[in-house]
Coordinates of N, CA and C in Angstrom, one line a residue:
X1 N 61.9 86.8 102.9 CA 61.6 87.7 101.8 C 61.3 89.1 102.3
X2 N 60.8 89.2 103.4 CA 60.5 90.2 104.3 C 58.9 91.0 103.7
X3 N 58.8 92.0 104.2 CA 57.2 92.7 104.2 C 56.9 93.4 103.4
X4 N 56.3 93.7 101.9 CA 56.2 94.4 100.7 C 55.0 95.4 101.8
X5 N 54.0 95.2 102.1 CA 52.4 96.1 102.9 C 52.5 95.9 103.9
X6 N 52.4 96.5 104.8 CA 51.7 96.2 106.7 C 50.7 97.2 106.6
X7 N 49.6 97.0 107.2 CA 48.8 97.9 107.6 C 48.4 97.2 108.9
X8 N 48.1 98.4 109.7 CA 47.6 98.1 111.3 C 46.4 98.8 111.7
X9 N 45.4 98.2 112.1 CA 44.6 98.7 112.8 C 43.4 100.0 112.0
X10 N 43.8 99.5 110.3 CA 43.8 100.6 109.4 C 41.8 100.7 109.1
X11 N 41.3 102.2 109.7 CA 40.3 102.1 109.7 C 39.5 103.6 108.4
X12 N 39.0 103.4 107.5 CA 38.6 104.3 106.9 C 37.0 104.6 106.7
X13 N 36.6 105.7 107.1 CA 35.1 106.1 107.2 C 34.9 107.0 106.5
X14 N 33.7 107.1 105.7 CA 32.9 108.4 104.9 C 32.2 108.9 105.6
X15 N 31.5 110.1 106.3 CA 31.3 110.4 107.1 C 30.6 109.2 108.2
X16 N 29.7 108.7 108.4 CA 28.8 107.7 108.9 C 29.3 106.2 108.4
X17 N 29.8 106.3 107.3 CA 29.7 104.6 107.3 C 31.1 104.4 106.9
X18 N 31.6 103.2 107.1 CA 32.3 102.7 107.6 C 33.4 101.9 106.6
X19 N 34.1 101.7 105.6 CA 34.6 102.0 104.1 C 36.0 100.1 104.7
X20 N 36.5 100.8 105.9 CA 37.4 99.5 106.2 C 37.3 99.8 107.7
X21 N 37.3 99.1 108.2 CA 37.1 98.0 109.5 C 38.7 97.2 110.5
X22 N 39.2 98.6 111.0 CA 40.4 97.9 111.8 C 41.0 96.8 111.5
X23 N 41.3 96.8 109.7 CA 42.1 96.5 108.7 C 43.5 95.6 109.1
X24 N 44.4 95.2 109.1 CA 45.3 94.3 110.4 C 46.0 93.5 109.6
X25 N 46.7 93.7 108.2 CA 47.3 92.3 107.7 C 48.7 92.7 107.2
X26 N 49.4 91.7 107.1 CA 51.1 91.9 105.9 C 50.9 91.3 105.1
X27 N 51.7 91.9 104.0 CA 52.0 91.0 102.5 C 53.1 91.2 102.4
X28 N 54.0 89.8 102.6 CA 55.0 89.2 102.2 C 55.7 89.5 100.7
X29 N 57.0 90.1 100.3 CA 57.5 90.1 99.0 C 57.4 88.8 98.6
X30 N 57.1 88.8 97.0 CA 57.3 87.9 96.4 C 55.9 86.3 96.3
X31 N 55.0 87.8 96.6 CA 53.6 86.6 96.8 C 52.7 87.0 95.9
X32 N 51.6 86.8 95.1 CA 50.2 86.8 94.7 C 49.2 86.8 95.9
X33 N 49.0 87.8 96.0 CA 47.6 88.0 97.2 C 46.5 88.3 96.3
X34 N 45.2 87.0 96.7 CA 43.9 87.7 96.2 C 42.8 88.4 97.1
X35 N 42.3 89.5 96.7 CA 41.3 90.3 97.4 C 40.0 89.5 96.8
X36 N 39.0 89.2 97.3 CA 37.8 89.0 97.3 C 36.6 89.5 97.7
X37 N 35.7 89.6 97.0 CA 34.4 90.2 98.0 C 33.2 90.8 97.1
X38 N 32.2 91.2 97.7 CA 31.0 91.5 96.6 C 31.6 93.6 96.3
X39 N 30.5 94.1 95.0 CA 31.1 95.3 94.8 C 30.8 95.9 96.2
X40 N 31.3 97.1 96.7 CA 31.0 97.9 97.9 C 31.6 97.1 99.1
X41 N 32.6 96.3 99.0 CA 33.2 95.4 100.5 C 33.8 96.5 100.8
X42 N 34.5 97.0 100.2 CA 36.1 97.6 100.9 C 37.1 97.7 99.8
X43 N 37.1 96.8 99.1 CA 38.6 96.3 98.5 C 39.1 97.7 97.4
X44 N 38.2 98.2 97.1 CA 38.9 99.4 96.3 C 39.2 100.3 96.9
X45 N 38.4 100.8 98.3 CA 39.1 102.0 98.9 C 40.2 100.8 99.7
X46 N 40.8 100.0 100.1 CA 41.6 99.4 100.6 C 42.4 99.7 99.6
X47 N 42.8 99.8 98.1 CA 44.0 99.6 97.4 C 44.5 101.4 97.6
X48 N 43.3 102.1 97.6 CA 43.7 103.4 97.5 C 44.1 104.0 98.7
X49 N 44.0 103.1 100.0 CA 44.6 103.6 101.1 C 46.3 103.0 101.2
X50 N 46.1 102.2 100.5 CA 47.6 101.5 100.2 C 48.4 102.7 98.8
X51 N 48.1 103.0 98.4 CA 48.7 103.7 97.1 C 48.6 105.1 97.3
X52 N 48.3 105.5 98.6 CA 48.2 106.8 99.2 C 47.9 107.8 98.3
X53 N 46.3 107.0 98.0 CA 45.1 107.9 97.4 C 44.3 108.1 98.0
X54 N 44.1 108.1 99.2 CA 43.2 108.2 100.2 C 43.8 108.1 101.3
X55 N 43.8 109.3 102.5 CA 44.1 109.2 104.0 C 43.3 108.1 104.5
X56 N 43.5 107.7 105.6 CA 43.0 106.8 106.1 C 42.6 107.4 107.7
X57 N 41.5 107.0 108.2 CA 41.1 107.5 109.3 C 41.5 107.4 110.7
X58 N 42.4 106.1 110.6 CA 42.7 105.8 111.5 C 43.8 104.9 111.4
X59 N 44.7 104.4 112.2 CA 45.7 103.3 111.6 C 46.9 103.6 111.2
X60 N 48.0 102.4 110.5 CA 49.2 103.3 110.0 C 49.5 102.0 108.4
X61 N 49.3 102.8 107.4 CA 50.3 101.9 106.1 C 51.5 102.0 106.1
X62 N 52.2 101.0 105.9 CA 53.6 100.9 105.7 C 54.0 99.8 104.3
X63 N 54.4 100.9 103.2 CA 54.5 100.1 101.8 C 55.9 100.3 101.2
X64 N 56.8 99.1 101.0 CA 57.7 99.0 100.9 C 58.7 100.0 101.6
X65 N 58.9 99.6 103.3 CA 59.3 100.9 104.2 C 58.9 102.1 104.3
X66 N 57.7 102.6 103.7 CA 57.2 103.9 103.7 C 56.6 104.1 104.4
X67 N 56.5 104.9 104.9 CA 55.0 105.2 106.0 C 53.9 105.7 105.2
X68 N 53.1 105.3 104.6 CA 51.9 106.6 104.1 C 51.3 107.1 104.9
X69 N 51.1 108.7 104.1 CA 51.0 110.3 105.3 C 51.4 110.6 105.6
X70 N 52.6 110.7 106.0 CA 53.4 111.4 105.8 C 54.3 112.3 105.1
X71 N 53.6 113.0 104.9 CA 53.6 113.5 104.1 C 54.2 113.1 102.3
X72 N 53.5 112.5 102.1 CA 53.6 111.2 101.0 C 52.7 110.8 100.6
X73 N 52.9 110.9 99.1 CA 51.6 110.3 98.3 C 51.4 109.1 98.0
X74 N 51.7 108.9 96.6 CA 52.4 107.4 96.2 C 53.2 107.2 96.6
X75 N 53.3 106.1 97.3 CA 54.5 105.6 97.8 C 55.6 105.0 96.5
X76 N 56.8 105.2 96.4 CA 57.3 104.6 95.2 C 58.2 103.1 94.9
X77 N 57.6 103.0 93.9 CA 58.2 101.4 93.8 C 56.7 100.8 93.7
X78 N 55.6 101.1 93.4 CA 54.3 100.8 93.2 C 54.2 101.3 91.7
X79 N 53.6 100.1 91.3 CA 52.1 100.2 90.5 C 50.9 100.0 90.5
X80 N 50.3 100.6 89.6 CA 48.6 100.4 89.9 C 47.6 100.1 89.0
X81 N 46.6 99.6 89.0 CA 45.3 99.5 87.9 C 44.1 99.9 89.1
X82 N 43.6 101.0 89.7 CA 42.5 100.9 89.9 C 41.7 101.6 89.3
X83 N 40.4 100.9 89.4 CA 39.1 101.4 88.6 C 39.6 101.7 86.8
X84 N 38.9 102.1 86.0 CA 38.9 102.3 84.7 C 40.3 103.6 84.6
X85 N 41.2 102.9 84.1 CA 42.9 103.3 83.5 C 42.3 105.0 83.0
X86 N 42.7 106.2 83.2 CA 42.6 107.2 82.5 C 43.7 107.6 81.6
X87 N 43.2 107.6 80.4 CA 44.3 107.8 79.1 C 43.8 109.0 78.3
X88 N 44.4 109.7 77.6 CA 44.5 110.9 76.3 C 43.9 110.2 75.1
X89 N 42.1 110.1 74.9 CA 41.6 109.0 73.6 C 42.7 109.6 72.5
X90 N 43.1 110.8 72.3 CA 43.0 111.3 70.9 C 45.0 111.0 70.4
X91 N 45.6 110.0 71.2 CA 47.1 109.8 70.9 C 47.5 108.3 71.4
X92 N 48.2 107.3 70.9 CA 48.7 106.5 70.8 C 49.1 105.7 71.9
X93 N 49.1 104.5 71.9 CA 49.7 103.7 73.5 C 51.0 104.6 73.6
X94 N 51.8 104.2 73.0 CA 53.2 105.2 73.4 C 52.9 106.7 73.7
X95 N 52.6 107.5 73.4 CA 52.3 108.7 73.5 C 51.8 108.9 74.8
X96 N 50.7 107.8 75.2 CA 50.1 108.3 76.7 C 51.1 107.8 77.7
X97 N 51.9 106.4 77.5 CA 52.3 106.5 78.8 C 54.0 107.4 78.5
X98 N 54.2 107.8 77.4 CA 55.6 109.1 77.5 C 54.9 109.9 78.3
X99 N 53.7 110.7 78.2 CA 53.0 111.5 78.7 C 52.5 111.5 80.3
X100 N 52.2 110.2 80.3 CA 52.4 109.4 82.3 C 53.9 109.5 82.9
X101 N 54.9 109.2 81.7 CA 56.3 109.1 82.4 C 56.6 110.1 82.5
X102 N 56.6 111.2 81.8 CA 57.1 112.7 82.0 C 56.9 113.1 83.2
X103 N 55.5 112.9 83.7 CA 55.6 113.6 84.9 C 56.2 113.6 86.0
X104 N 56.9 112.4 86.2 CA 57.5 112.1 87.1 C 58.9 112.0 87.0
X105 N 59.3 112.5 85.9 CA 60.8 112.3 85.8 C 60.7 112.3 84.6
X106 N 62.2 111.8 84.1 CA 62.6 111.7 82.5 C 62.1 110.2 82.1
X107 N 61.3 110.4 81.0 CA 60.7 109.0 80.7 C 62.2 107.8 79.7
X108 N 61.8 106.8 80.1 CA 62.9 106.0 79.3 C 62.0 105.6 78.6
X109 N 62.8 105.4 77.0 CA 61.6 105.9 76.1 C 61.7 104.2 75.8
X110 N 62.6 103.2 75.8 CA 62.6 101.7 75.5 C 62.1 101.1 76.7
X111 N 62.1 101.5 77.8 CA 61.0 100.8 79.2 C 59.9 100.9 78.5
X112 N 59.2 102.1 78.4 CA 57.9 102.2 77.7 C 57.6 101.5 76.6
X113 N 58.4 101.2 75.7 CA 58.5 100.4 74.1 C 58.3 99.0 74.6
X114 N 58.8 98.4 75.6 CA 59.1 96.9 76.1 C 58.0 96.9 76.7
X115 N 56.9 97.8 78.1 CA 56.3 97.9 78.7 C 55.0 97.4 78.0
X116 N 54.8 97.9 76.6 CA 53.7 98.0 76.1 C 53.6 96.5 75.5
X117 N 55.1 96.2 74.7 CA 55.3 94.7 74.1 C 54.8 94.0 75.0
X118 N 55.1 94.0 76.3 CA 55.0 92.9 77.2 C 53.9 92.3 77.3
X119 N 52.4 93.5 77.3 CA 51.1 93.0 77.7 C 50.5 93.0 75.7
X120 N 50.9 93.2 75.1 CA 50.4 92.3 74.1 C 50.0 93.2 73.0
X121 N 50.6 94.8 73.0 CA 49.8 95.5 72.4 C 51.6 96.1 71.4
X122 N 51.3 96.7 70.5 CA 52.5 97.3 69.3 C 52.9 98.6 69.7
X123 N 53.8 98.8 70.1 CA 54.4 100.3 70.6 C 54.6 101.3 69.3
X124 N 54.8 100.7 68.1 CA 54.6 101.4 66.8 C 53.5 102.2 66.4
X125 N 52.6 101.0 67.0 CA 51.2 101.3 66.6 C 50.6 102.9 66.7
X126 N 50.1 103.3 65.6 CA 49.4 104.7 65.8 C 48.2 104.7 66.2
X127 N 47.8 103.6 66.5 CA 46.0 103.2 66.6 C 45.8 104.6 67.8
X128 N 44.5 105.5 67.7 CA 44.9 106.3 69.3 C 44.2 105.5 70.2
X129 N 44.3 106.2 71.2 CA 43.5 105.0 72.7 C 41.8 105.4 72.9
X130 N 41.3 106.3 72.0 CA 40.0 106.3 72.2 C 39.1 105.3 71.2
X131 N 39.9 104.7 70.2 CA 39.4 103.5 69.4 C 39.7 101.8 69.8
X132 N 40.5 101.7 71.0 CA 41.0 100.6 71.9 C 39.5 100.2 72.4
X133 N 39.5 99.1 72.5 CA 38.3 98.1 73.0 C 38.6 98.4 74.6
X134 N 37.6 97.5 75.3 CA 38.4 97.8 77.3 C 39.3 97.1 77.2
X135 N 39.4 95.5 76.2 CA 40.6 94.9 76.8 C 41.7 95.2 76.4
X136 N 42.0 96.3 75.5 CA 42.8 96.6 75.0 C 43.5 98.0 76.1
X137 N 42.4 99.1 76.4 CA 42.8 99.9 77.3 C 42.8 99.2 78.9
X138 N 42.9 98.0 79.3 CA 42.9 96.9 79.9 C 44.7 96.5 80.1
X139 N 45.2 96.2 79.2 CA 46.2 95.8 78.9 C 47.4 97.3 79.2
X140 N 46.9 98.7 77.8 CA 47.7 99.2 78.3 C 47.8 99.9 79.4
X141 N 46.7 99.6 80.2 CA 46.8 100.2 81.9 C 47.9 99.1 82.9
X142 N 47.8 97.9 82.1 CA 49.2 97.6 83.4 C 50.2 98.1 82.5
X143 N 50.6 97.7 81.4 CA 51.6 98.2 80.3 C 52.2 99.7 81.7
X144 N 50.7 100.8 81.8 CA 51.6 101.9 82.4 C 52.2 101.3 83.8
X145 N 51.5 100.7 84.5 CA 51.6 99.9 85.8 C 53.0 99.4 86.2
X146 N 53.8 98.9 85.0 CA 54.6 97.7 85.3 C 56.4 98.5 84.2
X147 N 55.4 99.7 83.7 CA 56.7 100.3 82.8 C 57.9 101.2 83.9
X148 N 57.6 101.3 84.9 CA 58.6 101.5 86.1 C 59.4 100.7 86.8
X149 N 59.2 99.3 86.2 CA 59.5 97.9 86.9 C 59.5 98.0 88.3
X150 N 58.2 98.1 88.9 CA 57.6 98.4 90.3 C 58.0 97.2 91.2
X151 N 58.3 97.0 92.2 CA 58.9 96.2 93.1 C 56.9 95.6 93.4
X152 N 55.9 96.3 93.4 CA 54.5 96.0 94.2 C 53.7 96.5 93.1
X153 N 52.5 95.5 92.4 CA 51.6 96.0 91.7 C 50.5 95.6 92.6
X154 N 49.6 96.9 92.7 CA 48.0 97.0 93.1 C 47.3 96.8 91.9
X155 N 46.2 95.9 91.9 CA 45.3 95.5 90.6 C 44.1 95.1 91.1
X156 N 43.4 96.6 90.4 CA 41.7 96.1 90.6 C 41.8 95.3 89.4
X157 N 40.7 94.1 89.5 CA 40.4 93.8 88.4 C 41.5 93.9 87.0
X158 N 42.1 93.0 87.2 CA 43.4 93.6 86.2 C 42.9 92.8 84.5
X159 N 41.9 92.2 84.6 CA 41.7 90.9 83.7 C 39.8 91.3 82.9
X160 N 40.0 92.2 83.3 CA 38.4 92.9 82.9 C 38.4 93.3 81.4
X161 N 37.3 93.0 80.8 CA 37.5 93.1 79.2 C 38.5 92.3 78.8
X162 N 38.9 91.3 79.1 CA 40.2 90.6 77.9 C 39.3 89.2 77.7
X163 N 39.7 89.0 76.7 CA 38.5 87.6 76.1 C 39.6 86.4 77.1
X164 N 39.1 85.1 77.0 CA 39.6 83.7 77.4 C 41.1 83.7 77.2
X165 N 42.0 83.7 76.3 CA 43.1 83.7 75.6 C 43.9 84.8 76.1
X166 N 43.3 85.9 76.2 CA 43.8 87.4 76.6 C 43.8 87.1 78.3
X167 N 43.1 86.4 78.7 CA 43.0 86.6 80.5 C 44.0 85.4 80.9
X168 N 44.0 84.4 79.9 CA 45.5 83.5 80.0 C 46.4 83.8 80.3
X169 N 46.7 84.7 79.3 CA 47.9 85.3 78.8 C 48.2 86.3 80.0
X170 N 47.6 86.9 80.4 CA 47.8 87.9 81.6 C 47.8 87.5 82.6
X171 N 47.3 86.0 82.9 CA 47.6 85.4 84.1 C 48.7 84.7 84.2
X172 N 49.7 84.1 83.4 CA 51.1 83.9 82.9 C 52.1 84.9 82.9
X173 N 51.5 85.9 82.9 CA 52.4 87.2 82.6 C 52.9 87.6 84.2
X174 N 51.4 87.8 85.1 CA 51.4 88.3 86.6 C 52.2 87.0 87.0
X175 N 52.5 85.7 86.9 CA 52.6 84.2 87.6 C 54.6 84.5 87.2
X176 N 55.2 84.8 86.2 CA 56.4 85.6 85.4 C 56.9 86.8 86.6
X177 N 55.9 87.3 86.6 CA 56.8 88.8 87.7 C 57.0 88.3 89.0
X178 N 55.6 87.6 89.2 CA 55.7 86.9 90.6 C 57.1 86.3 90.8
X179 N 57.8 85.2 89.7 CA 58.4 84.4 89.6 C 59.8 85.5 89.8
X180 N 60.2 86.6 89.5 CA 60.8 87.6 89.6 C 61.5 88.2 91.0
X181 N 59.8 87.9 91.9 CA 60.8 88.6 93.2 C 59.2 89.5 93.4
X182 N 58.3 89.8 92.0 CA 57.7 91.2 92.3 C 56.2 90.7 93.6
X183 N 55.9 91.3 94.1 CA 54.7 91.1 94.9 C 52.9 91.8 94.0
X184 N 52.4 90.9 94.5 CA 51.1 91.4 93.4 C 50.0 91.3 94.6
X185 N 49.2 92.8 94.5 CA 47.7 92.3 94.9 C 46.9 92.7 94.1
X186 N 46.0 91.5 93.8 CA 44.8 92.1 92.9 C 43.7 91.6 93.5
X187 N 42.8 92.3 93.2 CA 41.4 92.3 93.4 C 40.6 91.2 92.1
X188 N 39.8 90.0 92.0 CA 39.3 89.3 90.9 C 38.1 88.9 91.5
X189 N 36.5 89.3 90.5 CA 35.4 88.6 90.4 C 35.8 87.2 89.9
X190 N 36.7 86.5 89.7 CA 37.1 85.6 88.6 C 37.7 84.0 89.6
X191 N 37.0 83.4 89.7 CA 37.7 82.4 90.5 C 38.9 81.5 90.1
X192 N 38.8 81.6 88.9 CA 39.9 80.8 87.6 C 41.3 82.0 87.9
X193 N 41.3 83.5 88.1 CA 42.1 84.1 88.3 C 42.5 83.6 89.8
X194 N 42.0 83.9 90.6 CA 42.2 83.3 92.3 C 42.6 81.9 92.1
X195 N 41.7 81.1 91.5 CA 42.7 79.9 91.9 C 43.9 79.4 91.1
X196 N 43.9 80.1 90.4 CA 45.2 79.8 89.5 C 46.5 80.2 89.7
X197 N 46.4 81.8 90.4 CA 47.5 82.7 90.6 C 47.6 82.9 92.3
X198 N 47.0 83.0 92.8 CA 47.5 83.1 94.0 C 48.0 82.4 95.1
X199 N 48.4 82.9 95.7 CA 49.3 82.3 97.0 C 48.6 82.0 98.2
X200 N 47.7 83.6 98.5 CA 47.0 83.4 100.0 C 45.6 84.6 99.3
X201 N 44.5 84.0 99.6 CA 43.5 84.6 99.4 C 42.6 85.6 100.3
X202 N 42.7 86.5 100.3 CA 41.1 87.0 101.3 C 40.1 87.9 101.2
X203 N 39.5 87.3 101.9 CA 37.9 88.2 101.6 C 37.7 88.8 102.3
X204 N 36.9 90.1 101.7 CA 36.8 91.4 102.3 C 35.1 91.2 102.5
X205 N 34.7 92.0 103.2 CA 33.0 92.1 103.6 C 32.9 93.0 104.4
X206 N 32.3 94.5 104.2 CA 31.6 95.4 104.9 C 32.8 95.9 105.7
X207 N 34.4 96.0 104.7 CA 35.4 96.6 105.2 C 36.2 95.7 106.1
X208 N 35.9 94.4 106.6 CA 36.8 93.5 107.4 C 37.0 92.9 106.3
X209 N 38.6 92.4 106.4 CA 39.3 91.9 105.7 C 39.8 90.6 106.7
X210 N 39.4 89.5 105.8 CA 39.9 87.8 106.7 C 40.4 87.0 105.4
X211 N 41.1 86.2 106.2 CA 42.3 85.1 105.3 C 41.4 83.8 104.9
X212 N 40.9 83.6 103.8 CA 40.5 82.1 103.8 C 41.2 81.1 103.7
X213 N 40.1 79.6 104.2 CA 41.2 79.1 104.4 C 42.1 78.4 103.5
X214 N 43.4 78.0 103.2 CA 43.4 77.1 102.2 C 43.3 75.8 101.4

């Protein structure tokens, strides 16, 4: 299937302390990888050094043949959910991610219409997004995630705010793309997400990242 991530040796520091820890792993296309760990391990500045949101101090990422830093941001062919999705409250699921797509090009306006169908929400809909519940602004944050049909989704917490039925559903949905070809990492408090969906698990702590066993 060959190597969706490599990172080597990948070490990131805030001044004094220490964020990731000579970092060291591949992810395989076409796998569910779960991140584990308590809040403050690592695992969120780990996605942002992968999604070339963050230099890294030391080390080298390589995401889908890219090198990040090189003078390179996002690397492309990625999606993302980290931390709380930023959206325009005062205009429509459609409306914000036309307004996500624009920037980067010419938006396809039926990718976005299907994007939004996919995760559960009405692309008609005028509802705007500052009256969305989280599981709702939950949803349309992969909706933007996955409306580029990204070859690699990074996901903090992708399943946060969605009731029982709703976190089903999105766990069927990620288990579908997987089945696709697409590679997934997410980050889950949720052990019913980890054990259900993933391939290879690991836990992060105080920035070292190790494989548990299976």
């Amino acid at each position: 299937m060959g190597c969706a991530v490599q990172l080597k040796n990948v070490t990131k520091k805030f001044k004094e302390a220490t964020a990731l820890n000579q970092v060291t792993v591949s992810f395989e296309k076409g796998k569910i990888y779960g991140i584990i760990g308590r809040n403050g391990s690592g695992k969120t500045v780990l996605f942002k050094c992968i999604c070339g949101l963050l230099e890294v101090t030391d080390g080298e990422i390589t995401v889908l043949g890219q090198r990040i830093g090189d003078g390179l941001c996002v690397p492309k062919g990625v999606g993302a959910i980290i931390e709380t999705p930023g959206f325009l409250p005062n205009v429509s699921a459609y409306r914000n991610l036309y307004y996500l797509a624009s920037l980067s090009g010419k938006p396809d306006k039926e990718k976005i219409r299907e994007a939004i169908r996919l995760v559960g929400l009405d692309p008609d809909s005028r509802k705007k997004m500052g009256h969305y519940s989280l599981g709702m602004r939950q949803r349309l944050g992969l909706a933007q995630a996955i409306m580029e049909d990204p070859e690699l989704l990074i996901l903090d917490e992708p399943m946060n705010g969605l009731d029982n039925e709703g976190a089903k559903q999105m766990r069927q949905f990620l288990m579908n793309l997987r089945s696709q070809g697409k590679t997934i990492i997410l980050a889950s408090h949720s052990q019913e997400d980890i054990a259900t969906m993933c391939d290879i698990v690991y836990q992060m702590d105080a920035g070292i990242l190790m494989q548990q066993d299976s």
